Tab-separated table of C-alpha atoms (C1' of nucleotides) in Angstrom:
chain	number	residue	atom	x	y	z
A	102	UNK	CA	-16.378	-7.739	17.838
A	103	UNK	CA	-13.989	-9.878	18.098
A	104	UNK	CA	-10.856	-9.987	17.613
A	105	UNK	CA	-8.889	-11.398	14.559
A	106	UNK	CA	-6.888	-14.991	15.033
A	107	UNK	CA	-4.631	-15.983	12.971
A	108	UNK	CA	-3.273	-19.570	11.629
A	109	UNK	CA	-1.099	-21.070	9.488
A	110	UNK	CA	-2.756	-24.125	7.183
A	111	UNK	CA	-0.146	-26.211	5.360
A	112	UNK	CA	-0.997	-27.670	1.547
A	113	UNK	CA	0.582	-30.204	-0.350
A	114	UNK	CA	1.184	-27.955	-3.511
A	115	UNK	CA	0.985	-30.971	-5.707
A	116	UNK	CA	-2.154	-30.882	-3.822
A	117	UNK	CA	-3.603	-27.281	-4.071
A	118	UNK	CA	-0.840	-24.686	-4.205
A	119	UNK	CA	-1.144	-20.862	-4.166
A	120	UNK	CA	-0.859	-20.652	-7.283
A	121	UNK	CA	-3.899	-22.812	-7.417
A	122	UNK	CA	-5.565	-20.863	-4.774
A	123	UNK	CA	-5.388	-17.418	-6.361
A	124	UNK	CA	-6.408	-19.057	-9.439
A	125	UNK	CA	-9.856	-20.568	-8.646
A	126	UNK	CA	-12.669	-18.279	-8.739
A	127	UNK	CA	-12.893	-16.092	-6.228
A	128	UNK	CA	-9.448	-16.713	-4.908
A	129	UNK	CA	-11.108	-19.135	-2.923
A	130	UNK	CA	-11.098	-23.217	-2.599
A	131	UNK	CA	-12.628	-25.679	-0.596
A	132	UNK	CA	-10.495	-26.971	2.445
A	133	UNK	CA	-11.014	-30.268	1.781
A	134	UNK	CA	-9.180	-33.350	3.257
A	135	UNK	CA	-8.958	-31.844	7.525
A	136	UNK	CA	-8.828	-35.871	8.863
A	137	UNK	CA	-7.657	-35.294	12.432
A	138	UNK	CA	-9.814	-34.255	15.160
A	139	UNK	CA	-7.750	-31.357	16.570
A	140	UNK	CA	-7.614	-29.486	13.154
A	141	UNK	CA	-11.430	-30.064	13.053
A	142	UNK	CA	-12.172	-28.997	16.193
A	143	UNK	CA	-10.032	-25.295	15.327
A	144	UNK	CA	-12.277	-24.752	11.968
A	145	UNK	CA	-15.540	-25.285	13.859
A	146	UNK	CA	-14.610	-24.148	17.349
A	147	UNK	CA	-12.211	-21.222	16.734
A	148	UNK	CA	-11.166	-20.236	13.169
A	149	UNK	CA	-14.252	-17.247	11.906
A	150	UNK	CA	-14.663	-15.272	8.398
A	151	UNK	CA	-12.027	-12.515	7.853
A	152	UNK	CA	-8.945	-15.084	10.704
A	153	UNK	CA	-5.463	-14.253	9.173
A	154	UNK	CA	-4.476	-17.161	7.069
A	155	UNK	CA	-0.292	-18.493	6.498
A	156	UNK	CA	-0.750	-20.452	3.478
A	157	UNK	CA	1.857	-23.651	3.686
A	158	UNK	CA	3.972	-25.700	1.587
A	159	UNK	CA	4.198	-28.772	2.813
A	160	UNK	CA	5.802	-31.965	1.235
A	161	UNK	CA	7.065	-30.660	-1.201
A	162	UNK	CA	11.378	-29.092	-2.676
A	163	UNK	CA	10.856	-26.168	-0.478
A	164	UNK	CA	7.885	-26.062	2.521
A	165	UNK	CA	7.967	-22.783	3.891
A	166	UNK	CA	5.393	-19.781	4.300
A	167	UNK	CA	4.513	-19.407	0.624
A	168	UNK	CA	1.236	-16.692	0.859
A	169	UNK	CA	-1.318	-15.096	2.645
A	170	UNK	CA	-4.588	-15.813	2.983
A	171	UNK	CA	-8.275	-15.396	5.025
A	172	UNK	CA	-11.028	-17.599	5.859
A	173	UNK	CA	-13.278	-16.824	3.432
A	174	UNK	CA	-16.526	-19.061	5.032
A	175	UNK	CA	-17.660	-20.729	8.399
A	176	UNK	CA	-17.808	-24.988	8.093
A	177	UNK	CA	-19.758	-26.994	6.407
A	178	UNK	CA	-19.679	-31.094	5.337
A	179	UNK	CA	-16.824	-32.026	3.322
A	180	UNK	CA	-17.813	-33.743	1.140
A	181	UNK	CA	-14.363	-35.818	-0.234
A	182	UNK	CA	-15.216	-37.848	2.796
A	183	UNK	CA	-18.713	-39.943	1.086
A	184	UNK	CA	-16.822	-40.020	-1.966
A	185	UNK	CA	-15.295	-43.903	-2.244
A	186	UNK	CA	-13.029	-42.139	-5.065
A	187	UNK	CA	-10.905	-39.810	-2.946
A	188	UNK	CA	-8.789	-39.941	-1.741
A	189	UNK	CA	-9.990	-38.217	1.775
A	190	UNK	CA	-12.469	-41.284	1.595
A	191	UNK	CA	-14.026	-42.401	4.998
A	192	UNK	CA	-15.921	-45.841	5.405
A	193	UNK	CA	-16.777	-45.311	8.749
A	194	UNK	CA	-18.144	-41.629	8.355
A	195	UNK	CA	-22.064	-41.517	8.178
A	196	UNK	CA	-24.294	-39.239	6.074
A	197	UNK	CA	-26.220	-38.746	9.070
A	198	UNK	CA	-23.534	-37.509	10.869
A	199	UNK	CA	-20.208	-36.408	8.902
A	200	UNK	CA	-17.713	-36.306	10.542
A	201	UNK	CA	-15.579	-34.000	9.203
A	202	UNK	CA	-16.082	-30.399	8.012
A	203	UNK	CA	-14.043	-27.986	5.469
A	204	UNK	CA	-13.965	-24.416	5.046
A	205	UNK	CA	-13.670	-22.103	1.762
A	206	UNK	CA	-10.001	-20.065	2.349
A	207	UNK	CA	-8.982	-17.172	0.529
A	208	UNK	CA	-6.087	-16.523	-0.991
A	209	UNK	CA	-4.912	-12.477	-0.748
A	210	UNK	CA	-1.053	-13.183	-2.098
A	211	UNK	CA	1.818	-14.900	-3.115
A	212	UNK	CA	4.522	-14.414	-1.126
A	213	UNK	CA	8.345	-15.234	-1.579
A	214	UNK	CA	8.624	-19.292	0.122
A	215	UNK	CA	9.637	-17.811	4.112
A	216	UNK	CA	11.292	-21.353	4.612
A	217	UNK	CA	11.654	-23.405	7.358
A	218	UNK	CA	15.611	-23.047	7.925
A	219	UNK	CA	14.732	-19.389	8.264
A	220	UNK	CA	11.389	-19.620	10.070
A	221	UNK	CA	13.281	-21.605	12.582
A	222	UNK	CA	16.132	-18.952	12.899
A	223	UNK	CA	13.531	-16.419	13.886
A	224	UNK	CA	13.458	-15.316	17.090
A	225	UNK	CA	9.674	-14.212	17.623
A	226	UNK	CA	9.066	-17.837	15.811
A	227	UNK	CA	10.467	-19.930	18.706
A	228	UNK	CA	6.915	-20.818	19.931
A	229	UNK	CA	5.135	-20.911	16.773
A	230	UNK	CA	3.162	-24.031	17.646
A	231	UNK	CA	3.669	-25.699	13.614
A	232	UNK	CA	7.632	-25.640	14.699
A	233	UNK	CA	7.190	-27.453	17.776
A	234	UNK	CA	9.222	-30.547	17.861
A	235	UNK	CA	6.695	-33.331	16.318
A	236	UNK	CA	3.645	-31.204	15.514
A	237	UNK	CA	1.789	-32.608	12.492
A	238	UNK	CA	-1.005	-31.091	12.251
A	239	UNK	CA	-2.454	-29.720	9.711
A	240	UNK	CA	-4.115	-26.914	11.585
A	241	UNK	CA	-1.982	-24.708	14.096
A	242	UNK	CA	-2.709	-21.460	15.847
A	243	UNK	CA	-0.813	-18.656	14.905
A	244	UNK	CA	0.308	-15.718	17.637
A	245	UNK	CA	-0.515	-11.792	16.596
A	246	UNK	CA	3.490	-11.216	17.313
A	247	UNK	CA	3.940	-13.686	14.801
A	248	UNK	CA	2.042	-13.345	12.110
A	249	UNK	CA	3.643	-9.298	12.757
A	250	UNK	CA	7.138	-10.999	12.598
A	251	UNK	CA	6.688	-13.305	9.019
A	252	UNK	CA	4.207	-10.158	7.423
A	253	UNK	CA	7.513	-8.121	8.097
A	254	UNK	CA	10.196	-10.692	7.339
A	255	UNK	CA	8.502	-11.711	3.752
A	256	UNK	CA	7.631	-7.672	3.110
B	270	DG	C1'	13.844	-44.206	1.139
B	271	DC	C1'	14.055	-43.513	5.691
B	272	DC	C1'	12.481	-42.389	10.259
B	273	DA	C1'	10.730	-40.005	14.477
B	274	DA	C1'	7.286	-38.737	16.089
B	275	DC	C1'	2.075	-38.551	16.359
B	276	DG	C1'	-2.806	-40.419	15.896
B	277	DT	C1'	-6.122	-44.294	15.275
B	278	DT	C1'	-7.197	-48.832	15.528
B	279	DG	C1'	-8.592	-53.197	18.445
B	280	DG	C1'	-7.933	-56.827	20.777
B	281	DC	C1'	-8.306	-57.985	25.238
C	281	DG	C1'	-9.115	-48.201	29.920
C	282	DC	C1'	-4.953	-50.610	28.721
C	283	DC	C1'	-1.391	-50.672	25.088
C	284	DA	C1'	0.731	-52.304	21.074
C	285	DA	C1'	0.802	-52.195	16.820
C	286	DC	C1'	-0.510	-50.230	12.638
C	287	DG	C1'	-1.045	-46.567	9.314
C	288	DT	C1'	0.303	-41.383	8.585
C	289	DT	C1'	2.849	-36.888	7.645
C	290	DG	C1'	6.629	-34.303	6.419
C	291	DG	C1'	11.776	-33.099	6.673
C	292	DC	C1'	15.725	-34.212	4.809
DNA sequence: GCCAACGTTGGC
DNA sequence: GCCAACGTTGGC
């Protein structure tokens, strides 16, 4: 039994919002489109079923945390890398050695949006990975302290 | 649309 | 292995 871990996962709401995830079967969506090795390695090497996920809306009018979710599966091959019609197609990825993985994310509840500006005002989030200058990772680790502070702020 | 910041690619 | 050029991310 390992201690639960916490993550923040960015999604463009035009692509998959917290509402979309809640409306999916079992409130679960395959997290397609991760095309960054560091983020992939988090999924493959560190994320475990049951880990907490802050569901973050990016590239939208109101960026911020929009819901709470959980990791719902281990990793498997992301099929969109082999689909020439997909925006996530990767012509350099070979079937016999897929580069990209996904895992399932289960939405648990929608929250009010905890916006970026409000997050930056929270002392408990001062060192939060996603808020660091220049961060572009779509999946970042969240400490228990940060998780608790976010959940309390949303309550 | 702008632009800062970063990751990846590819020539050498 | 270096590093310039390029593409992408993502807030504003």
